[in-house]
Short mmCIF file of C-alpha atoms in Angstrom, two decimals:
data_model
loop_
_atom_site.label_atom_id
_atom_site.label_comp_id
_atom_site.label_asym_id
_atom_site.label_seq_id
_atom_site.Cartn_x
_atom_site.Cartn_y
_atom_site.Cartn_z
CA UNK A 1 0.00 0.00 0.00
CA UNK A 2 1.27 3.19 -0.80
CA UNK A 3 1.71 6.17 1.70
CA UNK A 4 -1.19 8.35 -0.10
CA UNK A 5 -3.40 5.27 -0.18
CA UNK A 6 -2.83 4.41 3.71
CA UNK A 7 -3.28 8.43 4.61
CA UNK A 8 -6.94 8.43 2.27
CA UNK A 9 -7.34 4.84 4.59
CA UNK A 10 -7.09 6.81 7.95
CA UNK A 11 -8.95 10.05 6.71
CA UNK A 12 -11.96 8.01 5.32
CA UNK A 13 -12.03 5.76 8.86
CA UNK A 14 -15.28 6.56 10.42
CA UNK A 15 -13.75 5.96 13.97
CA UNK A 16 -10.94 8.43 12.81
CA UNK A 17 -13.35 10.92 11.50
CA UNK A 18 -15.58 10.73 14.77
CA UNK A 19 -12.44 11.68 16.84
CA UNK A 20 -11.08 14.12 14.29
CA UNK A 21 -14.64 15.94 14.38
CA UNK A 22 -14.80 16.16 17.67
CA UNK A 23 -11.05 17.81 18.30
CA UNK A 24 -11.66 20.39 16.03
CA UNK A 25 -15.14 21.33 17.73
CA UNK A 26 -12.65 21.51 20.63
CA UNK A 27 -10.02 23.91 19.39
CA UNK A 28 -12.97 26.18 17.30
CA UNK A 29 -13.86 26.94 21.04
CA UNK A 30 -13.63 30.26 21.85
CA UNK A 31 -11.85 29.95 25.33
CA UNK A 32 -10.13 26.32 26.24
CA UNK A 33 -10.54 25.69 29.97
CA UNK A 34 -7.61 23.43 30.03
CA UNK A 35 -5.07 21.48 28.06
CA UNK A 36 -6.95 18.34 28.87
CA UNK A 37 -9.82 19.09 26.94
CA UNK A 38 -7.21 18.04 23.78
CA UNK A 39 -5.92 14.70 24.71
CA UNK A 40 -8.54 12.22 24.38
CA UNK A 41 -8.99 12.93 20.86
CA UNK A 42 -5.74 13.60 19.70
CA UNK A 43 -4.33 10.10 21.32
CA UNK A 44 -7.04 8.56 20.10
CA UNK A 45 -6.45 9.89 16.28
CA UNK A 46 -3.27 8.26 16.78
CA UNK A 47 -3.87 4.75 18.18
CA UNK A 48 -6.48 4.36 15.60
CA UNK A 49 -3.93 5.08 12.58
CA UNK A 50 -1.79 1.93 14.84
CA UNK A 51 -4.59 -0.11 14.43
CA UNK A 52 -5.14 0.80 10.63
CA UNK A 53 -1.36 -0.15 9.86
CA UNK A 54 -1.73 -2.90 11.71
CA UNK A 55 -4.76 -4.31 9.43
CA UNK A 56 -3.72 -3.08 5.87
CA UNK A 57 0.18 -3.00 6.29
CA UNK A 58 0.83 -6.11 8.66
CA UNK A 59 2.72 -4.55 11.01
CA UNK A 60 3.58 -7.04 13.72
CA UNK A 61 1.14 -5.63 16.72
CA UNK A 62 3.72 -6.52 19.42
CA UNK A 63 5.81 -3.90 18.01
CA UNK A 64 3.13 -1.38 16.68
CA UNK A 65 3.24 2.07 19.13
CA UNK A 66 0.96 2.78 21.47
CA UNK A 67 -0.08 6.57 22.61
CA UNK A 68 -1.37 7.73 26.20
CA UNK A 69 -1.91 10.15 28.51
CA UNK A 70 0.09 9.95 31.52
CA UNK A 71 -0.78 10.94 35.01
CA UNK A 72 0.86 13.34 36.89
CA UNK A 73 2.84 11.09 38.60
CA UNK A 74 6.16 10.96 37.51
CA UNK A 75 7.69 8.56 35.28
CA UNK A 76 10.07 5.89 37.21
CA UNK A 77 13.47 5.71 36.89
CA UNK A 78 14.45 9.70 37.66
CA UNK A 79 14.36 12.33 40.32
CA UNK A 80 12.02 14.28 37.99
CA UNK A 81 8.99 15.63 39.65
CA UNK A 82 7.33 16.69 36.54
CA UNK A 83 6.49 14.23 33.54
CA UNK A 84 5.13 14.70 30.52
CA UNK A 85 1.47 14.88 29.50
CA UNK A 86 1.46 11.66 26.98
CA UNK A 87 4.45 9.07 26.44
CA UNK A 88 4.26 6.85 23.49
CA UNK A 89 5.35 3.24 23.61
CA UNK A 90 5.03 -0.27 22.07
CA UNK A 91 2.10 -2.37 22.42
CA UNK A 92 3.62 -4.89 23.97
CA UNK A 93 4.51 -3.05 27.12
CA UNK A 94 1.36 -1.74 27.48
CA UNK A 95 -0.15 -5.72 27.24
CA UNK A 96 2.64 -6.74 29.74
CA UNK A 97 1.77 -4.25 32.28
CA UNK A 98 -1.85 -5.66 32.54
CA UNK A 99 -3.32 -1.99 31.84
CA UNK A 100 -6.13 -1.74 29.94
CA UNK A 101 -5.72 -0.86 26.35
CA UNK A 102 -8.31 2.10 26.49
CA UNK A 103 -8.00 4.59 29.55
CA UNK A 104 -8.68 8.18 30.10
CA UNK A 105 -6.98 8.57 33.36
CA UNK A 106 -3.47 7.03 32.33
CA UNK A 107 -2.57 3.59 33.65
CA UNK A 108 -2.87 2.11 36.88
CA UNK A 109 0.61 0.80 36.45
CA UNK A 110 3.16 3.23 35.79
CA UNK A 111 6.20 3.13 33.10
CA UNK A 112 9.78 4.12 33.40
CA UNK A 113 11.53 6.19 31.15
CA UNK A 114 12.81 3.42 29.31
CA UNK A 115 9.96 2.14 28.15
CA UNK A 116 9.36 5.55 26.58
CA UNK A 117 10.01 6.06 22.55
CA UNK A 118 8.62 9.23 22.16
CA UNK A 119 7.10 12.12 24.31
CA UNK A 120 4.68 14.58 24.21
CA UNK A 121 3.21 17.86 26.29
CA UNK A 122 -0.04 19.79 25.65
CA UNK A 123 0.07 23.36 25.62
CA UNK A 124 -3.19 24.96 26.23
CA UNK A 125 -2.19 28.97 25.06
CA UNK A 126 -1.18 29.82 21.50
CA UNK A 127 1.93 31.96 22.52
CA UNK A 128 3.18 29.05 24.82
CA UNK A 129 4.46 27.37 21.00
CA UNK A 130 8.10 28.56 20.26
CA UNK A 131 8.06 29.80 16.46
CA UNK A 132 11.36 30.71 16.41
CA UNK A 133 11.43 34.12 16.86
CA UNK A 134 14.82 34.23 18.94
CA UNK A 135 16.28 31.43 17.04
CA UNK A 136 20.19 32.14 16.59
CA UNK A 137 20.31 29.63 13.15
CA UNK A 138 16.76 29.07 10.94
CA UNK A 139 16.32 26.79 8.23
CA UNK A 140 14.27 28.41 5.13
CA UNK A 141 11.46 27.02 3.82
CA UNK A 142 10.88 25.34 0.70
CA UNK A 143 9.98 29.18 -0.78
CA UNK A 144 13.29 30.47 0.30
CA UNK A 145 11.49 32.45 3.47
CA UNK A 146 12.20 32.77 6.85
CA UNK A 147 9.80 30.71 9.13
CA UNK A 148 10.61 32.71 12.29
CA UNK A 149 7.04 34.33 13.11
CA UNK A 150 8.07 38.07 13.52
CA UNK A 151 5.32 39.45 14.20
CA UNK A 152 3.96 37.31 16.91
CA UNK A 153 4.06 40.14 19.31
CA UNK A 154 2.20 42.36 17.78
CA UNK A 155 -0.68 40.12 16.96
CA UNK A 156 -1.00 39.28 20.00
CA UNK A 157 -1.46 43.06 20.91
CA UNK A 158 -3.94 43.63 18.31
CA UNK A 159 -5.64 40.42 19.43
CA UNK A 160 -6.08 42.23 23.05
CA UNK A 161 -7.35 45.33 21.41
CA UNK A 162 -10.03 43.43 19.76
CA UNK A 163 -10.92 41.64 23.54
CA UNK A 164 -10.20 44.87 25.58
CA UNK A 165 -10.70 47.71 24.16
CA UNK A 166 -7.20 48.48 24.63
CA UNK A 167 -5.18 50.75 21.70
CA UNK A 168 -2.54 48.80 20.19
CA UNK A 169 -1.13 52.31 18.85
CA UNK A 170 -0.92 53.11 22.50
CA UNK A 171 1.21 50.01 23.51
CA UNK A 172 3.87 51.24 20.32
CA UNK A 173 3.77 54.99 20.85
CA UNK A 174 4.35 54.19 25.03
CA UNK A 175 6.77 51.18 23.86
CA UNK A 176 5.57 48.83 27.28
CA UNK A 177 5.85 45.66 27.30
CA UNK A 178 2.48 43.38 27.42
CA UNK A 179 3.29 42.52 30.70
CA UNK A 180 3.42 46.19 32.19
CA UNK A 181 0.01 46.87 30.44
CA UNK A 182 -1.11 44.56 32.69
CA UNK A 183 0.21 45.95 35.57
CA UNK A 184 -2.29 49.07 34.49
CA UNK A 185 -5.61 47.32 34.40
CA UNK A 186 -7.98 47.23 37.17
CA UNK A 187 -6.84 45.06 40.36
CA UNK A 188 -9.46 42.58 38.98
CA UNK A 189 -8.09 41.70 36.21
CA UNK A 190 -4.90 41.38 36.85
CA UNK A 191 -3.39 38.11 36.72
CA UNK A 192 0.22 36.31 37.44
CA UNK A 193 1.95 37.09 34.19
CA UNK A 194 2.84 33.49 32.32
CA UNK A 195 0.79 31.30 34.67
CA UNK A 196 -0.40 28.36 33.10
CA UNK A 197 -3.70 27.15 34.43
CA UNK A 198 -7.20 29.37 34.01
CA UNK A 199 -8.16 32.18 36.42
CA UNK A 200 -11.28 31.59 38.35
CA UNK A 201 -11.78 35.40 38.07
CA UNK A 202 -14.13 37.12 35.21
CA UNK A 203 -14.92 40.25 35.02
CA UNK A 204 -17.96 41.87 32.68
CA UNK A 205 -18.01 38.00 31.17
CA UNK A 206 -14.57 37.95 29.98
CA UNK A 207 -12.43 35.03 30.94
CA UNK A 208 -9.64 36.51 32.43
CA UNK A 209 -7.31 33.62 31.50
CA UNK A 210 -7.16 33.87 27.84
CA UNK A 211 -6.73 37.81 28.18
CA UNK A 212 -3.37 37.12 30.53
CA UNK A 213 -1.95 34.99 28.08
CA UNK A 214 -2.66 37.34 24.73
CA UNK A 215 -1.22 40.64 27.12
CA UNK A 216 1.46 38.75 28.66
CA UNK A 217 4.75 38.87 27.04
CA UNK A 218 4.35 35.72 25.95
CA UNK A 219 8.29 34.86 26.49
CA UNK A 220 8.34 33.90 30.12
CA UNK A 221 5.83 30.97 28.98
CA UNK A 222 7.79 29.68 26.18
CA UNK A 223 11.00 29.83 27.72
CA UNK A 224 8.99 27.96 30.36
CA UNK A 225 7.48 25.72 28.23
CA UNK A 226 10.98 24.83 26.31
CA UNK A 227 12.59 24.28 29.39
CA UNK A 228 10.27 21.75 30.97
CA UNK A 229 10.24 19.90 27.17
CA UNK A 230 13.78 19.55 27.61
CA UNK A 231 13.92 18.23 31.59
CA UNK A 232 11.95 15.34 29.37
CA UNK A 233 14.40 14.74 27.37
CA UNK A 234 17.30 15.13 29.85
CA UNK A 235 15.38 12.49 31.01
CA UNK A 236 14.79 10.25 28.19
CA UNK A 237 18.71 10.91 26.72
CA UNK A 238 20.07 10.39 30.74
CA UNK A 239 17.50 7.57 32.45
CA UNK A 240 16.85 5.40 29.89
CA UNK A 241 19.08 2.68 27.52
CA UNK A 242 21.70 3.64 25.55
CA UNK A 243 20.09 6.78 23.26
CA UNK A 244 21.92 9.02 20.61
CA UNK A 245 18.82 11.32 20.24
CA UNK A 246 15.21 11.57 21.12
CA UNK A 247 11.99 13.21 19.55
CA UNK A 248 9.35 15.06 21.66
CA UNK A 249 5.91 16.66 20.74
CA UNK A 250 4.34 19.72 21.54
CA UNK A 251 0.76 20.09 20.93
CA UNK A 252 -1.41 23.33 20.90
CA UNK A 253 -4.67 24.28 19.86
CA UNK A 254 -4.53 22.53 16.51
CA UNK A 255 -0.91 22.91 15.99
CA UNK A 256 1.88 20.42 16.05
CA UNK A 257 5.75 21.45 17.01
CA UNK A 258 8.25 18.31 16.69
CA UNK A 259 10.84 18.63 18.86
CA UNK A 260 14.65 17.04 18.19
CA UNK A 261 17.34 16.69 20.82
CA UNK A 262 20.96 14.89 20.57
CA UNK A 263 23.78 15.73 22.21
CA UNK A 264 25.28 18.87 19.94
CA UNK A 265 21.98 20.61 19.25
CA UNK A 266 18.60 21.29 19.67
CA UNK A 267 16.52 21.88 17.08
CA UNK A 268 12.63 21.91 16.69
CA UNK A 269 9.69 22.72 13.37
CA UNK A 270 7.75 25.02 12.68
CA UNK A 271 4.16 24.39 14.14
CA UNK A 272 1.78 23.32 11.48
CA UNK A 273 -1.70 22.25 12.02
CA UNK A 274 -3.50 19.38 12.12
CA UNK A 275 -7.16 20.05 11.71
CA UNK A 276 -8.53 21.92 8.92
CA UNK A 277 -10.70 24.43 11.36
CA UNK A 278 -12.56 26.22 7.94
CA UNK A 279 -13.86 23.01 6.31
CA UNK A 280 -15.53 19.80 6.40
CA UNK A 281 -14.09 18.18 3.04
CA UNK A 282 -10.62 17.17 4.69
CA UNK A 283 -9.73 14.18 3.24
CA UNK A 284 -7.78 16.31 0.15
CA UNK A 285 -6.43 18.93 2.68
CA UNK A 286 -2.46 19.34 2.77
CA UNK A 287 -2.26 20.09 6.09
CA UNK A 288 -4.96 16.95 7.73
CA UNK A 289 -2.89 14.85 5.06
CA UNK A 290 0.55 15.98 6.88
CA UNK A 291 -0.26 15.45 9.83
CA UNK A 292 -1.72 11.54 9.23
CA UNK A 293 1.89 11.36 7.43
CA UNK A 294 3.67 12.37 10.16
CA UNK A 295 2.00 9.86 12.40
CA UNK A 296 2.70 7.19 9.97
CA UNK A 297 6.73 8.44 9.31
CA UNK A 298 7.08 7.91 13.16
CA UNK A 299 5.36 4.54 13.14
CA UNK A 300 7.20 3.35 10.68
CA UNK A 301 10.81 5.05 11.74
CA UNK A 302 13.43 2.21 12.88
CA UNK A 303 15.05 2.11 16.32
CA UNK A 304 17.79 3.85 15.13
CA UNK A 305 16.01 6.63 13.62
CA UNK A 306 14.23 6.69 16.76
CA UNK A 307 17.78 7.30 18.55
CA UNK A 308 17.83 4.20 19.85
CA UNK A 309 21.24 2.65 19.63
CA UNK A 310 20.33 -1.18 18.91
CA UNK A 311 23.69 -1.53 17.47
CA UNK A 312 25.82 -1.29 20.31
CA UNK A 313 23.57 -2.89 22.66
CA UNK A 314 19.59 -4.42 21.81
CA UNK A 315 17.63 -2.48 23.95
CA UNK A 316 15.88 -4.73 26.90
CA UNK A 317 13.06 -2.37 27.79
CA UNK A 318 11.22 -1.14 24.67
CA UNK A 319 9.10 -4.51 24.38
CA UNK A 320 8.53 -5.90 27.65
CA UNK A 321 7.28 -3.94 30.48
CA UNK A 322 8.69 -6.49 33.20
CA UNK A 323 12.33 -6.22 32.22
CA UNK A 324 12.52 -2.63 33.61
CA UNK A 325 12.43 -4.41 37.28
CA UNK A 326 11.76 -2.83 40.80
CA UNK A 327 15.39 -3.43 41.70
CA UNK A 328 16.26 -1.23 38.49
CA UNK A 329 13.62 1.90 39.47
CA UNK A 330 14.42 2.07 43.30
CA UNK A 331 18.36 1.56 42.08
CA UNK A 332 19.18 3.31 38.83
CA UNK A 333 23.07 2.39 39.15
CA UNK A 334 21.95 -1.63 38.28
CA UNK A 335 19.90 -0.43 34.78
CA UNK A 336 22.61 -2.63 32.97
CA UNK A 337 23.25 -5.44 35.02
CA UNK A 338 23.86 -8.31 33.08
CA UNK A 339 23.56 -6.78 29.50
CA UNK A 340 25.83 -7.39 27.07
CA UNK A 341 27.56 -4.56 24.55
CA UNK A 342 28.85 -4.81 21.68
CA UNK A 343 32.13 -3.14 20.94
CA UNK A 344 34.57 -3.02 18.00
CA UNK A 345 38.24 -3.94 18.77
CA UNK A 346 41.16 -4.02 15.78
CA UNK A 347 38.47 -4.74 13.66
CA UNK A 348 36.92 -7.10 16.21
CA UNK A 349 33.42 -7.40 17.43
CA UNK A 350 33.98 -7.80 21.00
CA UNK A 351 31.20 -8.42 23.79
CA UNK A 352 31.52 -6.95 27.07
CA UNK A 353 29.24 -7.95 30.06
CA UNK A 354 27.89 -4.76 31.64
CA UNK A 355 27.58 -4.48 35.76
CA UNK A 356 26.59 -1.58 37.78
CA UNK A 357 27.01 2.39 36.87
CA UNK A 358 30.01 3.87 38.31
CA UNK A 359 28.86 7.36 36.72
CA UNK A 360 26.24 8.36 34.58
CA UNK A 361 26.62 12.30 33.58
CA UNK A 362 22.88 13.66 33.60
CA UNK A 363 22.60 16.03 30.13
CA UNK A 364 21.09 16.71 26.34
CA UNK A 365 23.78 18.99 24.86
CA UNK A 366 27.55 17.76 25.56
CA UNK A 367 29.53 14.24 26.55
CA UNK A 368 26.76 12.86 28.59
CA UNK A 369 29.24 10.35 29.32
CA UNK A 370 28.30 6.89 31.39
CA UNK A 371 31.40 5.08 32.98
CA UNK A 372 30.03 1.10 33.41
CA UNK A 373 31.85 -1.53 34.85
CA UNK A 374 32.02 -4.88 33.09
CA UNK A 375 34.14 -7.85 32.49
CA UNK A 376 34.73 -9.89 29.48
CA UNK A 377 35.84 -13.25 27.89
CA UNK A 378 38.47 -11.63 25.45
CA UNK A 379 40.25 -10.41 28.85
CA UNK A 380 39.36 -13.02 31.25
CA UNK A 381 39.91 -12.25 34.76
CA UNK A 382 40.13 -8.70 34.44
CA UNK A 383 37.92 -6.14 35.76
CA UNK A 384 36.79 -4.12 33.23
CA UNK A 385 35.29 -0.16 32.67
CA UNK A 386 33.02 0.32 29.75
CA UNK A 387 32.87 4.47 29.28
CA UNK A 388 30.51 5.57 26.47
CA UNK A 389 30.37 9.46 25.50
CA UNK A 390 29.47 11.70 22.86
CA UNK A 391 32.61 14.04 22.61
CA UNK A 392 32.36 16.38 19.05
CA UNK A 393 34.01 15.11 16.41
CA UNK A 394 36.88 18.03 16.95
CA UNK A 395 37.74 16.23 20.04
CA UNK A 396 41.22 14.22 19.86
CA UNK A 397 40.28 10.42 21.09
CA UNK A 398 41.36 9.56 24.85
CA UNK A 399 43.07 6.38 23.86
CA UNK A 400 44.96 8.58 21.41
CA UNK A 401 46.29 10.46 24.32
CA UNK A 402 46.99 7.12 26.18
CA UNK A 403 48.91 6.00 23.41
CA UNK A 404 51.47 8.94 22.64
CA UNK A 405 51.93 8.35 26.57
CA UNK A 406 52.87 5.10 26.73
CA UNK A 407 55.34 5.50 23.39
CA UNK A 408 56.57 8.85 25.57
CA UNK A 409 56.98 6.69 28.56
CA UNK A 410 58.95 3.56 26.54
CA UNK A 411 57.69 1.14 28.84
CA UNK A 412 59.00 3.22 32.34
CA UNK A 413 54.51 3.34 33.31
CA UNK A 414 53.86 0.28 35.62
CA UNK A 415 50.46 -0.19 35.93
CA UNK A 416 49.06 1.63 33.52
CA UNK A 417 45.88 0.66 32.20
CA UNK A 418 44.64 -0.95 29.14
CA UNK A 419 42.83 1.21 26.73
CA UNK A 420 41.23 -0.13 23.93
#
């Protein structure tokens, strides 16, 4: 089946256009209460398009992803406090924790982080999106333009003046910020600048809450929002298996962000949308058709292109929910007991049996490196340190070092240890 046949598959599904219906009754709403309002439907949109795969393509279900919204609990296997709003994950660990396969309160049991492929968080407020308008570096689009929006500030502004009353002209010609325009209105109507929940307080019928957010500066909440999508994947890149990158999602009021992390850069899209909000005839429209693609790129995406690192060791937690033991959560320095890694040696494939974590450096951009202890039948009786790191590719090689050393040293170094 090709990929425009399987998208015109998921559009036409009456389940999927039930769900699909009903989110974009939810974002044409003039004021959303909270960000929950949007999960049950999106999620849903998603684990149908699994299921469709999984009839018309064969996929093999054990394997097949599986999208939910988590509690607010945090995830197991990190100090974290906060986790994020939905975690996506393989069917199979989902079967072997004995939750249900349909829940609207998140499990009952609760997953670590390395059960975790992807991530997402809900964001409730249009100006809590990032679209790039402090980005250092930009990528053009295919029309040679800059996607940075601009002008977000100001239409934010003139979307106040249309709720308010209050003179845009006014805000340029007195050059205040958003949030000390709030710090002029009436006592009650004032509200914590970047706050994310709603305000219980109304005045003259006007929800406070979606005023605060248009007058607020807007940048306190993104930087906010950026920041807590990136404790997630400090998370995923630092408490989980062995990972090279990770891929987040941030999802607004019909708008999509994809978020990339590694350990050089950060880097994250342009928000597009997923719902056609002006029509009903959808099944043709670029932007419902995108969307259903980019649900179907990430189901179909390999391990690797996931940023999972199969190839230096076959990652024990992505399929089975009971390998990621108690032991293993209440003691993340035994994560790699008794797994085996695969290195290269003179051209050698060598394995290495892992032990406990003598150091695992917590971080998204830099070495993040992980010192293991191990042993080994190519050096039998030897106790062995396996230390894995992403230097940049500037960086001159330790071993290199430890080489011109022991040439330097013309066998004087007693002791010294064995580098490979």
């Amino acid at each position: 089946m090709t990929a425009n046949s399987l998208i015109d598959k998921v559009l036409k599904n009456a389940t999927y256009h039930k769900r699909r219906t009903n989110y974009r009754k939810t974002c044409l709403q003039p004021t959303i209460k909270h960000e929950s309002l949007l999960y049950d439907d999106y999620l849903d949109m998603c684990n149908i398009l699994t299921g469709i795969i999984i009839d018309e393509v064969g996929s093999e279900a054990s394997k097949s992803l599986w999208s939910y919204h988590h509690d607010h609990s945090s995830l197991l296997g990190s100090k974290a406090e906060r986790s994020p709003d939905g975690m996506t994950l393989s069917q199979s660990v989902w079967k072997g924790s004995a939750n249900k396969m349909r829940t609207r309160k998140g499990p009952q049991k609760f997953y670590g982080w390395p059960h975790g492929q992807y991530f997402m968080d809900w964001e409730q407020f249009r100006n809590g999106i990032d679209r790039g308008s402090t980005s250092p570096y930009t990528v053009l689009g295919i029309d040679g333009t800059d996607p940075r929006d601009m002008k977000e500030s100001l239409e934010a502004i003139e979307r106040v003046e249309e709720r308010t009353g209050m003179s845009s002209s006014n805000y340029m010609r007195n050059n205040k910020r958003p949030s000390q325009l709030m710090s002029d209105m009436p006592n009650a109507k004032r509200f914590k600048p970047g706050s994310i929940m709603s305000a219980a307080v109304a005045s003259g019928g006007q929800t406070v809450s979606s005023i605060n957010m248009e007058l607020a500066d807007g940048s306190q909440n993104r930087h906010g929002v950026s920041r807590q999508c990136a404790r997630y994947a400090l998370n995923v890149l630092s408490s989980a298996g062995f990972r090279s990158h990770c891929f987040g999602f941030l999802v607004g009021i019909n708008e999509i962000q994809i978020l990339y992390y590694d350990h050089s850069v950060i880097a994250v899209s342009q928000p597009f949308p997923m719902v056609d909000l002006k029509t009903t005839d959808y099944v043709q429209c670029v932007d419902e058709r995108r969307f259903v693609a980019l649900l179907i790129c990430l189901h179909r995406a390999t391990l690797a292109q996931r940023g999972i690192m199969e190839n230096l060791m076959p990652d024990p937690f992505l399929e089975m929910y009971q390998n990621y033991t108690d032991d293993m959560m209440k003691d993340p320095k035994t994560l790699f007991v008794g797994k085996q890694i695969k290195l290269q040696v003179g051209g050698k494939a060598v394995l290495v049996k892992l032990g406990v974590i003598v150091m695992r450096q917590p971080g998204i951009i830099g070495r993040s490196t992980c010192v293991v202890e191990g042993t080994s039948d190519e050096w039998p009786g030897m106790d062995l340190v396996v230390k894995l790191s992403w230097p940049a590719s500037s960086r001159v090689p330790e071993n290199t070092f430890v080489d011109a050393i022991k040439e330097a040293a013309e066998g004087a170094l007693v002791g010294m240890a064995l580098v490979v």
